[in-house]
Amino acid sequence: MSLHRRAYVDPVFTRAFAREPNPFCQSCHAPDADPLNPVPPAVAELGVSCISCHRIDDVILTGTRGTATAPHTLRRSASFEGPEACAGCHEFDFPGRRGEPMQLTIREHASSRFATTSCSECHMPIVENERGRHRSHRFDASSDPAVLRSAVEVKARRIAHEWVEVELSPALVGHAFPTGDLFRRLAVEAEVLDDDGDVAGMDVKFLGRRFADERESGAHPTRRMIADDRVGARGEQPVLVHLDLGPRATGRRVTWRVMYERVELP
């Protein structure tokens, strides 16, 4: 089942949506439902369906490269092959706050070294099965460990007895990493164990977008981004993370790791 198909029933989303049932969220996670009313179970299971992206009025939209015939009208569009096709749900501001981006994947892509590579080249690779050769619609990304590993090049070095420096650089990724919603981050962690196998020193730093809550008179609180230290947020410039393991780390072996996380709250 694709990530789009799971958009409304994904457990992480459903828990977050239960805390903040904003109709604004439904417009992307269940775009075929009425955003002002509860989503019917049958529609919820569809999440982002085929017609969510491919239908405009009564016309089916597709790219220009295909040659297959269809029993209905097709509108071939070059823009459907580029980032514009994804922008509706991957580039938008906080509701009611123009100029305060909630997601900005498309502009991240435009400033990356993969700006001339379409989103589909990476997220919809060519596959071959009983249907012949076609682009995969699984939209594998954060759900695929191999894709995650290929996104970032990581180097770690010990710069003192108790200090470790971890360097993270963009690899095969055409946007900041992690991209997307507010709940994604990288955890960069290192630790040392004593002779009994207990933790003798440990430190962790988180890379992501950071926000401050603001409340205007009589309005709901909104979030304003105040910092962004994600990999690729500053182009190709590496991100350096320094971890302090404490004096007990002297002479002991260090274990480090980088973990992709989705958290319940920002």
Coordinates of C-alpha atoms in Angstrom, one line a residue:
M1 CA 0.0 0.0 0.0
S2 CA 1.4 3.4 -1.0
L3 CA 2.1 6.3 1.3
H4 CA -0.6 8.2 -0.5
R5 CA -3.2 5.5 0.1
R6 CA -2.3 5.5 3.9
A7 CA -2.4 9.3 4.1
Y8 CA -5.6 9.4 6.3
V9 CA -5.3 6.1 8.2
D10 CA -1.6 6.3 9.1
P11 CA -1.4 5.9 12.9
V12 CA 0.9 8.9 13.4
F13 CA -1.5 11.1 11.4
T14 CA -4.6 9.9 13.1
R15 CA -3.2 10.5 16.6
A16 CA -2.1 14.0 15.6
F17 CA -5.4 14.7 13.9
A18 CA -7.3 13.6 17.0
R19 CA -5.4 16.3 19.0
E20 CA -5.9 19.0 16.4
P21 CA -8.9 18.1 14.1
N22 CA -8.3 20.9 11.7
P23 CA -10.3 20.7 8.4
F24 CA -7.2 22.2 6.8
C25 CA -5.4 18.8 7.3
Q26 CA -8.1 16.8 5.6
S27 CA -7.6 18.8 2.4
C28 CA -4.4 16.9 1.8
H29 CA -4.9 13.7 3.7
A30 CA -8.4 13.0 2.4
P31 CA -8.7 15.4 -0.6
D32 CA -11.8 13.6 -2.1
A33 CA -13.9 14.2 1.0
D34 CA -15.7 17.3 2.2
P35 CA -13.2 19.1 4.4
L36 CA -15.9 20.5 6.7
N37 CA -17.4 17.2 7.5
P38 CA -16.2 13.9 9.0
V39 CA -14.5 11.7 6.4
P40 CA -16.6 8.6 5.6
P41 CA -14.7 5.3 6.2
A42 CA -14.7 4.3 2.6
V43 CA -13.1 7.6 1.6
A44 CA -10.7 7.6 4.5
E45 CA -9.3 4.3 3.3
L46 CA -8.6 5.8 -0.1
G47 CA -6.5 8.6 1.4
V48 CA -4.9 10.3 -1.6
S49 CA -6.5 8.3 -4.4
C50 CA -5.9 8.2 -8.2
I51 CA -8.4 10.9 -9.0
S52 CA -7.0 13.2 -6.2
C53 CA -4.0 13.9 -8.5
H54 CA -5.2 12.8 -12.0
R55 CA -8.6 14.4 -12.3
I56 CA -9.4 18.0 -13.2
D57 CA -13.2 18.5 -13.7
D58 CA -14.1 15.5 -15.9
V59 CA -10.7 15.1 -17.6
I60 CA -8.0 12.7 -16.6
L61 CA -4.6 14.4 -16.4
T62 CA -1.4 12.7 -17.3
G63 CA 2.1 13.4 -18.5
T64 CA 3.3 13.9 -22.0
R65 CA 5.6 10.9 -22.3
G66 CA 3.1 8.1 -22.1
T67 CA 1.7 6.4 -25.3
A68 CA -1.1 4.2 -23.8
T69 CA -4.6 4.7 -25.0
A70 CA -7.5 5.0 -22.5
P71 CA -11.3 4.7 -22.6
H72 CA -11.7 8.3 -21.5
T73 CA -10.4 11.7 -22.3
L74 CA -6.8 12.4 -21.4
R75 CA -5.2 15.7 -21.0
R76 CA -1.4 15.5 -21.4
S77 CA 0.4 18.2 -19.5
A78 CA 4.2 18.9 -19.2
S79 CA 3.5 20.6 -15.8
F80 CA 2.1 17.3 -14.5
E81 CA 5.6 15.8 -14.9
G82 CA 7.3 18.4 -12.7
P83 CA 7.2 19.7 -9.1
E84 CA 4.1 21.7 -9.9
A85 CA 2.1 18.4 -9.7
C86 CA 3.2 17.9 -6.1
A87 CA 3.1 21.5 -4.9
G88 CA -0.5 21.5 -3.7
C89 CA 0.2 19.1 -0.8
H90 CA 3.9 19.7 -0.3
E91 CA 4.3 23.5 -0.4
F92 CA 1.9 25.6 1.6
D93 CA 1.7 28.1 4.4
F94 CA 0.2 27.8 7.9
P95 CA -3.5 28.3 7.6
G96 CA -4.3 32.0 7.8
R97 CA -0.6 33.0 7.9
R98 CA 0.7 33.9 4.4
G99 CA 4.4 33.9 4.2
E100 CA 4.9 31.4 7.1
P101 CA 5.6 28.1 5.3
M102 CA 4.3 24.9 6.9
Q103 CA 5.8 22.8 4.2
L104 CA 8.4 24.0 1.7
T105 CA 9.6 20.9 -0.1
I106 CA 9.1 22.5 -3.6
R107 CA 11.3 25.5 -2.9
E108 CA 13.9 23.3 -1.2
H109 CA 14.0 21.2 -4.4
A110 CA 14.4 24.3 -6.6
S111 CA 17.5 25.3 -4.7
S112 CA 19.1 21.8 -4.6
R113 CA 21.6 20.3 -7.1
F114 CA 18.7 18.1 -8.3
A115 CA 16.5 21.0 -9.3
T116 CA 16.4 19.7 -12.9
T117 CA 15.4 16.2 -11.8
S118 CA 11.6 15.8 -11.3
C119 CA 10.1 14.5 -8.2
S120 CA 8.9 11.4 -10.0
E121 CA 12.4 10.4 -11.1
C122 CA 13.2 9.5 -7.5
H123 CA 9.8 8.8 -5.9
M124 CA 8.2 7.0 -8.8
P125 CA 11.0 4.9 -10.3
I126 CA 10.3 2.8 -13.4
V127 CA 9.2 -0.8 -12.5
E128 CA 8.2 -3.8 -14.5
N129 CA 5.5 -6.3 -13.7
E130 CA 2.4 -7.9 -15.2
R131 CA 1.3 -4.5 -16.2
G132 CA 4.5 -3.9 -18.2
R133 CA 6.9 -1.0 -17.6
H134 CA 5.5 1.9 -15.7
R135 CA 6.2 4.3 -12.9
S136 CA 5.7 2.9 -9.4
H137 CA 3.0 4.5 -7.4
R138 CA 4.2 3.3 -4.0
F139 CA 5.9 6.7 -3.4
D140 CA 8.6 5.1 -1.3
A141 CA 10.5 7.7 0.7
S142 CA 10.7 7.7 4.5
S143 CA 9.1 4.2 4.7
D144 CA 12.1 2.7 2.8
P145 CA 15.3 2.3 4.9
A146 CA 17.4 2.1 1.7
V147 CA 16.0 5.5 0.5
L148 CA 16.7 7.0 3.9
R149 CA 20.3 5.8 4.0
S150 CA 21.0 7.1 0.5
A151 CA 19.8 10.6 1.4
V152 CA 22.7 11.6 3.7
E153 CA 26.4 11.0 3.9
V154 CA 27.6 10.7 7.5
K155 CA 31.1 10.9 8.9
A156 CA 32.0 10.7 12.6
R157 CA 35.4 11.6 14.2
R158 CA 36.6 11.9 17.8
I159 CA 38.0 15.4 18.2
A160 CA 38.9 15.0 21.9
H161 CA 38.7 12.4 24.6
E162 CA 35.1 13.2 25.4
W163 CA 33.9 14.9 22.2
V164 CA 32.6 13.4 19.0
E165 CA 31.9 15.4 15.8
V166 CA 29.4 14.0 13.4
E167 CA 29.3 15.6 9.9
L168 CA 26.2 15.1 7.8
S169 CA 26.1 16.1 4.1
P170 CA 23.3 15.8 1.5
A171 CA 23.7 12.8 -0.8
L172 CA 20.9 11.5 -3.1
V173 CA 18.3 13.9 -1.9
G174 CA 16.7 16.8 -3.8
H175 CA 15.4 18.7 -0.8
A176 CA 16.3 19.3 2.8
F177 CA 16.3 16.2 4.9
P178 CA 14.0 15.5 6.6
T179 CA 11.5 17.4 4.5
G180 CA 7.7 17.7 4.9
D181 CA 5.7 18.2 8.1
L182 CA 6.8 19.6 11.5
F183 CA 7.0 16.2 13.1
R184 CA 10.1 14.9 11.3
R185 CA 13.6 15.2 12.6
L186 CA 17.1 13.5 12.8
A187 CA 18.5 12.4 16.1
V188 CA 22.3 12.3 16.2
E189 CA 23.5 10.2 19.1
A190 CA 26.7 8.8 20.6
E191 CA 27.5 6.9 23.7
V192 CA 30.2 5.0 25.6
L193 CA 29.8 2.0 27.9
D194 CA 31.7 1.2 31.0
D195 CA 33.2 -2.2 31.8
D196 CA 29.9 -3.5 33.1
G197 CA 28.1 -2.5 29.9
D198 CA 26.3 0.4 31.5
V199 CA 26.2 3.8 29.8
A200 CA 29.2 5.9 31.0
G201 CA 28.5 8.9 28.8
M202 CA 25.8 9.8 26.2
D203 CA 24.7 12.8 24.2
V204 CA 22.1 13.5 21.6
K205 CA 21.2 16.4 19.3
F206 CA 18.2 16.9 17.1
L207 CA 18.2 18.3 13.6
G208 CA 14.9 19.8 12.3
R209 CA 12.8 22.9 12.0
R210 CA 12.1 24.8 15.2
F211 CA 9.1 27.0 15.8
A212 CA 7.8 29.6 18.2
D213 CA 4.2 29.8 19.1
E214 CA 2.6 33.2 18.5
R215 CA -0.8 34.4 19.5
E216 CA -2.5 37.5 18.1
S217 CA -5.3 39.1 20.0
G218 CA -8.3 36.8 19.9
A219 CA -6.7 34.3 17.5
H220 CA -5.6 30.8 17.8
P221 CA -1.8 30.3 18.3
T222 CA 0.3 30.0 15.2
R223 CA 3.8 28.8 14.7
R224 CA 6.7 30.8 13.2
M225 CA 9.9 29.1 12.2
I226 CA 12.9 30.4 14.1
A227 CA 15.6 27.9 13.2
D228 CA 16.3 25.2 10.6
D229 CA 19.4 23.0 10.9
R230 CA 18.2 20.1 8.7
V231 CA 20.7 18.5 6.3
G232 CA 20.5 20.4 3.0
A233 CA 18.6 23.4 4.4
R234 CA 21.7 25.5 3.5
G235 CA 22.4 23.9 0.2
E236 CA 25.4 21.5 0.0
Q237 CA 27.0 22.9 3.2
P238 CA 27.6 20.0 5.7
V239 CA 25.9 20.1 9.1
L240 CA 28.4 19.6 12.0
V241 CA 27.0 18.1 15.3
H242 CA 29.2 18.1 18.4
L243 CA 28.4 15.6 21.1
D244 CA 29.8 15.8 24.7
L245 CA 30.2 12.3 26.2
G246 CA 31.8 13.5 29.5
P247 CA 35.1 12.7 31.2
R248 CA 34.3 9.0 31.7
A249 CA 34.5 8.5 27.9
T250 CA 38.3 8.8 27.9
G251 CA 39.9 5.6 26.6
R252 CA 36.5 4.0 25.8
R253 CA 35.0 3.0 22.4
V254 CA 32.3 5.3 21.1
T255 CA 29.1 4.1 19.4
W256 CA 27.2 6.6 17.3
R257 CA 24.1 6.5 15.2
V258 CA 21.8 8.8 13.2
M259 CA 18.1 8.1 13.4
Y260 CA 15.2 9.4 11.4
E261 CA 12.2 10.1 13.7
R262 CA 8.6 11.1 13.4
V263 CA 7.4 12.6 16.7
E264 CA 4.0 12.9 18.1
L265 CA 4.3 16.6 19.0
P266 CA 6.4 19.4 17.4

